[in-house]
Amino acid sequence: MKKIFGLVLAFALISGGLVFAGGAADGEAAAAGDDLIVVGYAQVGAESDWRTANTESFRSTFVPENGYRLIFDDAQQKQENQIKAIRSFIQQDVDYIVVAPVVETGWETVLGEAKAAGIPVILSDRQMKLSDESLYLCWVGGDFLKEGRDSVTWLNNYLAEIGRADEPINVVLLQGTIGSSAQVGRTQGITEGLAENPNYTLLAAQTGEFTQAKGQEVMESFLKAYDDIDVVFAENDNMAFGAIDAIKAAGKVPGEDIIIISFDAVREAFNRIIAGELNCAVECNPLHGPRVDEIIKTLEAGGTVEKIQYVQEGLFDITNAEELLPTRAY
Ligand code: GYE
């Protein structure tokens, strides 16, 4: 909807049999000559069920019927690809750039370029650590630190409930992509929470890159190294699913011999809780499309938006999973 491209100069001058016609200067201008708001979304990748739901949320929200043209880019979990995508959005002179940054740092240069081009940048899902906060307009996503803390609170309560509050408890941690704000926040919340209880020992922490395959692989190596694991924290559901497979293959019963706690709470996590294989899933809501839509509509109407917007999130276990499963769309 770039105003300047929207101005299509078309005139015909008929004089002495001569016809002059002026139109849009090029194909791009012609394509942008509609009333649609053009949004470039630099997505992380397709590493998890959460990510698939997030992509679908943007694809179904940013449609022409809702006033948008979406340019979607999947960076395959690589920051360099996201930087390239942002540069291409700038070149295409989009109206808004939305970024779900794969990692927190290293964005100043490219966001400076967007700023110089006068294109507002909205962050969604993960956060950035920037020396200059004016490089982005606002952010909307989950509170990862709180999620981490909540997961340990759940464990404390659960161990008390099953009469194991005074036992020594050995913990392993499957981390997300190192340097992503989802990993940084959850790891901090978990490790701080564990440190408050002298019964807990964190045996090992390693990244499973937020994927099921890597989660399984790392859990296999943990199981080989330690025969006395009591609890696994997986920083997303898919790594927990991989860990469940690894635990079964090692001849142990997931959810019983080893307590498993994950993050995201996608539909499959509810199934696993009901099956008794997963003990707790801390919610991280991926449906950011409508939230970013609301932000853009507010801005287009001349309004202002909150710089940081946390989404309210819950926690699911055997006490509520069955009841809530039908409400889970992703
Ligand atoms: O937990 C994980 C995904 O950034 C919150 O990324 C997101 C995380 C989510 O790969 O499944």
Short mmCIF file of C-alpha atoms and ligand atoms in Angstrom, two decimals:
data_model
loop_
_atom_site.label_atom_id
_atom_site.label_comp_id
_atom_site.label_asym_id
_atom_site.label_seq_id
_atom_site.Cartn_x
_atom_site.Cartn_y
_atom_site.Cartn_z
CA MET A 1 0.00 0.00 0.00
CA LYS A 2 3.02 2.31 -0.29
CA LYS A 3 1.34 5.64 -0.86
CA ILE A 4 3.76 6.67 -3.57
CA PHE A 5 3.27 3.48 -5.56
CA GLY A 6 -0.46 3.67 -4.95
CA LEU A 7 -0.53 6.82 -6.98
CA VAL A 8 -0.98 5.41 -10.40
CA LEU A 9 -0.68 8.11 -12.94
CA ALA A 10 -2.84 7.20 -15.84
CA PHE A 11 -3.92 9.63 -18.42
CA ALA A 12 -4.65 9.64 -22.04
CA LEU A 13 -4.16 12.60 -24.21
CA ILE A 14 -5.76 12.56 -27.54
CA SER A 15 -4.56 15.24 -29.79
CA GLY A 16 -4.33 15.18 -33.51
CA GLY A 17 -4.72 11.40 -33.55
CA LEU A 18 -1.82 10.85 -31.07
CA VAL A 19 -2.44 8.80 -27.94
CA PHE A 20 -0.18 9.17 -24.88
CA ALA A 21 -0.75 6.87 -21.97
CA GLY A 22 1.11 6.93 -18.67
CA GLY A 23 0.81 4.14 -16.12
CA ALA A 24 2.56 2.48 -13.22
CA ALA A 25 6.31 2.65 -13.70
CA ASP A 26 6.98 -1.05 -13.30
CA GLY A 27 5.49 -4.40 -12.38
CA GLU A 28 6.12 -4.00 -8.68
CA ALA A 29 4.39 -0.67 -8.54
CA ALA A 30 1.47 -2.11 -10.46
CA ALA A 31 1.24 -5.05 -8.04
CA ALA A 32 1.39 -2.67 -5.10
CA GLY A 33 -1.22 -0.46 -6.63
CA ASP A 34 -3.93 -2.25 -4.67
CA ASP A 35 -4.97 -1.22 -1.18
CA LEU A 36 -3.28 -4.10 0.58
CA ILE A 37 -0.84 -3.60 3.45
CA VAL A 38 2.33 -5.51 2.56
CA VAL A 39 3.89 -7.45 5.44
CA GLY A 40 7.16 -9.36 5.26
CA TYR A 41 7.44 -12.10 7.89
CA ALA A 42 10.93 -13.42 8.65
CA GLN A 43 10.05 -16.75 10.27
CA VAL A 44 12.57 -18.90 12.18
CA GLY A 45 11.97 -22.18 10.36
CA ALA A 46 9.79 -25.27 10.65
CA GLU A 47 11.53 -27.02 13.53
CA SER A 48 8.53 -27.86 15.73
CA ASP A 49 4.75 -28.25 15.99
CA TRP A 50 4.68 -24.87 17.71
CA ARG A 51 6.42 -23.28 14.73
CA THR A 52 4.03 -24.90 12.25
CA ALA A 53 1.07 -23.51 14.21
CA ASN A 54 2.72 -20.09 14.30
CA THR A 55 3.28 -20.09 10.53
CA GLU A 56 -0.31 -21.16 9.93
CA SER A 57 -1.51 -18.38 12.23
CA PHE A 58 0.29 -15.77 10.08
CA ARG A 59 -0.69 -17.35 6.77
CA SER A 60 -4.37 -17.45 7.68
CA THR A 61 -4.42 -13.93 9.17
CA PHE A 62 -2.42 -11.93 6.63
CA VAL A 63 -4.68 -12.58 3.65
CA PRO A 64 -6.11 -10.17 1.04
CA GLU A 65 -9.62 -10.50 2.52
CA ASN A 66 -8.16 -9.06 5.73
CA GLY A 67 -6.36 -6.28 3.85
CA TYR A 68 -2.88 -7.79 3.57
CA ARG A 69 -0.35 -9.22 1.21
CA LEU A 70 2.08 -11.50 3.09
CA ILE A 71 5.63 -12.18 1.97
CA PHE A 72 6.71 -15.19 4.01
CA ASP A 73 10.29 -16.37 4.48
CA ASP A 74 11.41 -19.56 6.26
CA ALA A 75 15.01 -19.05 7.47
CA GLN A 76 15.65 -22.71 8.32
CA GLN A 77 16.83 -21.74 11.80
CA LYS A 78 19.71 -19.63 10.40
CA GLN A 79 20.18 -15.99 11.39
CA GLU A 80 22.02 -15.19 8.14
CA ASN A 81 18.92 -16.28 6.20
CA GLN A 82 16.72 -14.05 8.33
CA ILE A 83 19.02 -11.09 7.71
CA LYS A 84 18.82 -11.78 3.97
CA ALA A 85 15.03 -11.97 4.17
CA ILE A 86 14.82 -8.64 6.02
CA ARG A 87 17.06 -7.03 3.37
CA SER A 88 14.84 -8.38 0.64
CA PHE A 89 11.75 -7.00 2.41
CA ILE A 90 13.45 -3.59 2.57
CA GLN A 91 14.24 -3.82 -1.14
CA GLN A 92 10.63 -4.66 -1.89
CA ASP A 93 9.61 -1.64 0.18
CA VAL A 94 7.09 -3.52 2.30
CA ASP A 95 4.87 -1.61 4.74
CA TYR A 96 5.84 -3.63 7.83
CA ILE A 97 8.55 -6.12 8.68
CA VAL A 98 7.75 -8.81 11.27
CA VAL A 99 10.61 -10.86 12.71
CA ALA A 100 10.63 -13.91 14.98
CA PRO A 101 14.37 -13.69 15.67
CA VAL A 102 16.15 -17.05 15.80
CA VAL A 103 18.69 -15.68 18.32
CA GLU A 104 18.76 -12.58 20.53
CA THR A 105 21.89 -10.77 19.34
CA GLY A 106 23.43 -9.47 16.11
CA TRP A 107 20.55 -7.48 14.63
CA GLU A 108 21.63 -3.84 14.92
CA THR A 109 22.96 -3.42 11.37
CA VAL A 110 20.02 -4.84 9.47
CA LEU A 111 17.44 -3.18 11.72
CA GLY A 112 19.32 0.09 11.18
CA GLU A 113 18.80 -0.44 7.45
CA ALA A 114 15.05 -0.95 7.98
CA LYS A 115 14.91 2.18 10.10
CA ALA A 116 16.75 4.20 7.47
CA ALA A 117 14.22 2.96 4.91
CA GLY A 118 11.39 4.08 7.19
CA ILE A 119 9.91 0.60 7.56
CA PRO A 120 8.54 -0.27 11.02
CA VAL A 121 9.77 -3.54 12.52
CA ILE A 122 7.53 -5.61 14.78
CA LEU A 123 9.04 -8.48 16.76
CA SER A 124 6.96 -11.52 17.52
CA ASP A 125 7.61 -14.72 19.50
CA ARG A 126 11.29 -14.40 20.50
CA GLN A 127 12.96 -11.19 21.61
CA MET A 128 16.14 -9.38 20.57
CA LYS A 129 18.85 -7.92 22.80
CA LEU A 130 19.62 -4.55 21.22
CA SER A 131 21.81 -1.60 22.13
CA ASP A 132 19.13 0.70 20.72
CA GLU A 133 15.51 -0.12 21.57
CA SER A 134 14.24 2.32 18.95
CA LEU A 135 15.26 -0.16 16.25
CA TYR A 136 11.94 -1.96 16.66
CA LEU A 137 8.45 -0.75 17.30
CA CYS A 138 7.11 -3.41 19.64
CA TRP A 139 7.22 -7.08 20.57
CA VAL A 140 4.52 -9.65 21.36
CA GLY A 141 5.16 -13.16 22.68
CA GLY A 142 5.42 -15.50 25.65
CA ASP A 143 7.17 -14.81 28.96
CA PHE A 144 9.87 -17.47 28.76
CA LEU A 145 11.44 -16.72 32.14
CA LYS A 146 8.06 -17.11 33.82
CA GLU A 147 7.44 -20.34 31.91
CA GLY A 148 10.74 -21.72 33.26
CA ARG A 149 9.91 -20.71 36.80
CA ASP A 150 6.38 -22.12 36.56
CA SER A 151 7.74 -25.47 35.40
CA VAL A 152 9.86 -25.86 38.55
CA THR A 153 6.97 -24.77 40.77
CA TRP A 154 4.91 -27.52 39.16
CA LEU A 155 7.67 -30.06 39.90
CA ASN A 156 7.91 -28.94 43.54
CA ASN A 157 4.17 -29.41 43.98
CA TYR A 158 4.10 -32.73 42.14
CA LEU A 159 6.95 -34.23 44.18
CA ALA A 160 5.20 -33.13 47.39
CA GLU A 161 1.97 -34.73 46.16
CA ILE A 162 3.60 -38.09 45.40
CA GLY A 163 5.55 -38.07 48.66
CA ARG A 164 9.01 -37.54 47.15
CA ALA A 165 9.62 -33.97 48.32
CA ASP A 166 12.51 -35.00 50.56
CA GLU A 167 14.28 -37.30 48.10
CA PRO A 168 17.40 -36.36 46.14
CA ILE A 169 16.24 -35.68 42.58
CA ASN A 170 18.52 -35.86 39.51
CA VAL A 171 17.56 -33.61 36.63
CA VAL A 172 18.63 -33.32 32.98
CA LEU A 173 17.77 -30.41 30.71
CA LEU A 174 17.19 -30.50 26.95
CA GLN A 175 17.68 -26.92 25.83
CA GLY A 176 16.36 -25.12 22.80
CA THR A 177 18.47 -23.29 20.21
CA ILE A 178 21.28 -21.73 22.23
CA GLY A 179 21.03 -17.95 22.24
CA SER A 180 17.32 -17.85 21.36
CA SER A 181 15.29 -15.91 23.89
CA ALA A 182 13.03 -18.95 24.36
CA GLN A 183 16.08 -20.97 25.45
CA VAL A 184 17.68 -18.18 27.47
CA GLY A 185 14.51 -17.39 29.45
CA ARG A 186 13.42 -20.98 30.05
CA THR A 187 16.93 -22.12 31.05
CA GLN A 188 17.25 -19.22 33.48
CA GLY A 189 13.84 -19.90 35.03
CA ILE A 190 14.56 -23.62 35.36
CA THR A 191 18.10 -23.36 36.72
CA GLU A 192 17.18 -20.60 39.20
CA GLY A 193 14.19 -22.62 40.36
CA LEU A 194 16.27 -25.80 40.77
CA ALA A 195 18.96 -23.93 42.70
CA GLU A 196 16.41 -22.96 45.33
CA ASN A 197 15.96 -26.59 46.35
CA PRO A 198 19.03 -28.40 47.73
CA ASN A 199 17.48 -31.79 46.84
CA TYR A 200 17.81 -31.06 43.14
CA THR A 201 20.95 -31.84 41.16
CA LEU A 202 21.23 -30.72 37.55
CA LEU A 203 23.27 -33.55 36.03
CA ALA A 204 23.53 -32.20 32.49
CA ALA A 205 22.16 -29.60 30.07
CA GLN A 206 22.54 -29.74 26.30
CA THR A 207 20.78 -28.33 23.27
CA GLY A 208 18.39 -30.43 21.21
CA GLU A 209 17.81 -27.49 18.81
CA PHE A 210 14.04 -27.59 19.49
CA THR A 211 13.71 -30.66 17.20
CA GLN A 212 12.34 -34.10 17.98
CA ALA A 213 15.25 -35.95 16.33
CA LYS A 214 17.91 -34.00 18.21
CA GLY A 215 15.94 -34.26 21.45
CA GLN A 216 15.90 -38.02 21.12
CA GLU A 217 19.60 -38.17 20.29
CA VAL A 218 20.65 -36.04 23.26
CA MET A 219 18.35 -37.95 25.62
CA GLU A 220 19.94 -41.22 24.44
CA SER A 221 23.34 -39.88 25.36
CA PHE A 222 22.07 -38.67 28.77
CA LEU A 223 20.63 -42.12 29.46
CA LYS A 224 23.96 -43.73 28.59
CA ALA A 225 25.87 -41.35 30.85
CA TYR A 226 23.50 -41.48 33.85
CA ASP A 227 21.43 -44.41 35.09
CA ASP A 228 19.68 -42.41 37.79
CA ILE A 229 17.76 -39.65 36.01
CA ASP A 230 14.56 -38.67 37.83
CA VAL A 231 13.37 -35.68 35.81
CA VAL A 232 13.74 -34.33 32.27
CA PHE A 233 12.98 -30.73 31.40
CA ALA A 234 12.59 -30.38 27.61
CA GLU A 235 12.43 -26.78 26.45
CA ASN A 236 9.78 -27.72 23.89
CA ASP A 237 7.25 -30.49 23.31
CA ASN A 238 8.97 -31.99 20.29
CA MET A 239 12.21 -32.60 22.19
CA ALA A 240 10.10 -34.21 24.93
CA PHE A 241 8.53 -36.52 22.33
CA GLY A 242 12.05 -37.49 21.23
CA ALA A 243 13.06 -38.02 24.86
CA ILE A 244 10.02 -40.26 25.43
CA ASP A 245 11.16 -42.49 22.55
CA ALA A 246 14.69 -42.61 23.95
CA ILE A 247 13.42 -43.53 27.44
CA LYS A 248 11.21 -46.30 26.06
CA ALA A 249 14.12 -47.65 24.01
CA ALA A 250 16.22 -47.74 27.19
CA GLY A 251 13.58 -49.98 28.79
CA LYS A 252 12.18 -47.34 31.15
CA VAL A 253 8.66 -46.00 31.50
CA PRO A 254 8.33 -42.32 30.55
CA GLY A 255 6.13 -40.39 32.96
CA GLU A 256 6.70 -42.94 35.72
CA ASP A 257 10.37 -43.93 35.98
CA ILE A 258 11.31 -40.50 34.69
CA ILE A 259 9.16 -37.40 35.16
CA ILE A 260 8.97 -35.32 31.96
CA ILE A 261 8.14 -31.62 31.77
CA SER A 262 7.94 -29.70 28.50
CA PHE A 263 7.01 -26.32 27.06
CA ASP A 264 4.54 -25.23 24.30
CA ALA A 265 1.57 -27.53 25.07
CA VAL A 266 0.63 -28.37 21.49
CA ARG A 267 -2.22 -30.81 20.87
CA GLU A 268 0.07 -33.86 20.81
CA ALA A 269 1.39 -32.91 24.25
CA PHE A 270 -2.16 -33.21 25.58
CA ASN A 271 -2.41 -36.70 24.07
CA ARG A 272 0.89 -37.66 25.68
CA ILE A 273 -0.24 -36.33 29.08
CA ILE A 274 -3.48 -38.31 28.83
CA ALA A 275 -1.42 -41.41 27.88
CA GLY A 276 0.68 -40.86 31.02
CA GLU A 277 3.96 -40.37 29.09
CA LEU A 278 4.33 -36.65 29.72
CA ASN A 279 3.71 -35.18 33.15
CA CYS A 280 3.40 -31.47 32.51
CA ALA A 281 3.33 -29.06 29.57
CA VAL A 282 3.80 -25.35 30.23
CA GLU A 283 1.85 -23.37 27.68
CA CYS A 284 3.48 -21.11 25.11
CA ASN A 285 0.85 -19.79 22.73
CA PRO A 286 1.92 -19.64 19.05
CA LEU A 287 -1.13 -17.85 17.64
CA HIS A 288 0.55 -14.49 17.13
CA GLY A 289 -0.95 -13.72 13.69
CA PRO A 290 -4.10 -12.03 15.05
CA ARG A 291 -2.03 -10.21 17.69
CA VAL A 292 0.29 -8.69 15.10
CA ASP A 293 -2.73 -7.92 12.91
CA GLU A 294 -4.26 -5.95 15.78
CA ILE A 295 -1.02 -4.04 16.31
CA ILE A 296 -0.83 -3.08 12.63
CA LYS A 297 -4.51 -2.09 12.46
CA THR A 298 -4.02 0.11 15.54
CA LEU A 299 -0.99 1.76 13.95
CA GLU A 300 -2.79 2.25 10.64
CA ALA A 301 -5.61 3.99 12.52
CA GLY A 302 -3.05 6.39 14.01
CA GLY A 303 -3.02 4.75 17.45
CA THR A 304 -0.12 3.73 19.66
CA VAL A 305 0.80 0.28 20.94
CA GLU A 306 2.54 -1.11 24.02
CA LYS A 307 6.24 -1.71 23.43
CA ILE A 308 6.26 -5.12 25.17
CA GLN A 309 3.17 -7.34 25.18
CA TYR A 310 3.25 -10.64 27.07
CA VAL A 311 0.64 -13.25 26.23
CA GLN A 312 -1.16 -14.92 29.16
CA GLU A 313 -0.29 -18.61 29.38
CA GLY A 314 -1.39 -21.65 31.38
CA LEU A 315 -0.04 -25.01 32.46
CA PHE A 316 -1.41 -28.46 31.76
CA ASP A 317 -1.10 -31.85 33.43
CA ILE A 318 -3.24 -34.91 34.13
CA THR A 319 -5.69 -32.81 36.15
CA ASN A 320 -6.89 -30.71 33.19
CA ALA A 321 -5.54 -32.16 29.91
CA GLU A 322 -8.52 -34.34 29.07
CA GLU A 323 -11.02 -31.57 29.62
CA LEU A 324 -9.04 -29.06 27.56
CA LEU A 325 -7.94 -31.30 24.67
CA PRO A 326 -11.05 -30.56 22.57
CA THR A 327 -10.26 -26.82 22.75
CA ARG A 328 -6.76 -27.34 21.36
CA ALA A 329 -6.67 -26.51 17.67
CA TYR A 330 -2.93 -27.00 17.05
O1 GYE B 1 8.89 -23.24 22.17
C1 GYE B 1 9.62 -24.08 20.09
C2 GYE B 1 9.94 -23.40 18.83
O2 GYE B 1 10.27 -19.53 20.13
C3 GYE B 1 8.58 -20.06 21.67
O3 GYE B 1 10.39 -22.11 19.21
C4 GYE B 1 9.29 -20.44 20.44
C5 GYE B 1 9.91 -21.82 20.49
C6 GYE B 1 8.97 -22.97 20.83
O4 GYE B 1 10.77 -24.08 18.03
O5 GYE B 1 8.82 -25.20 19.92
#
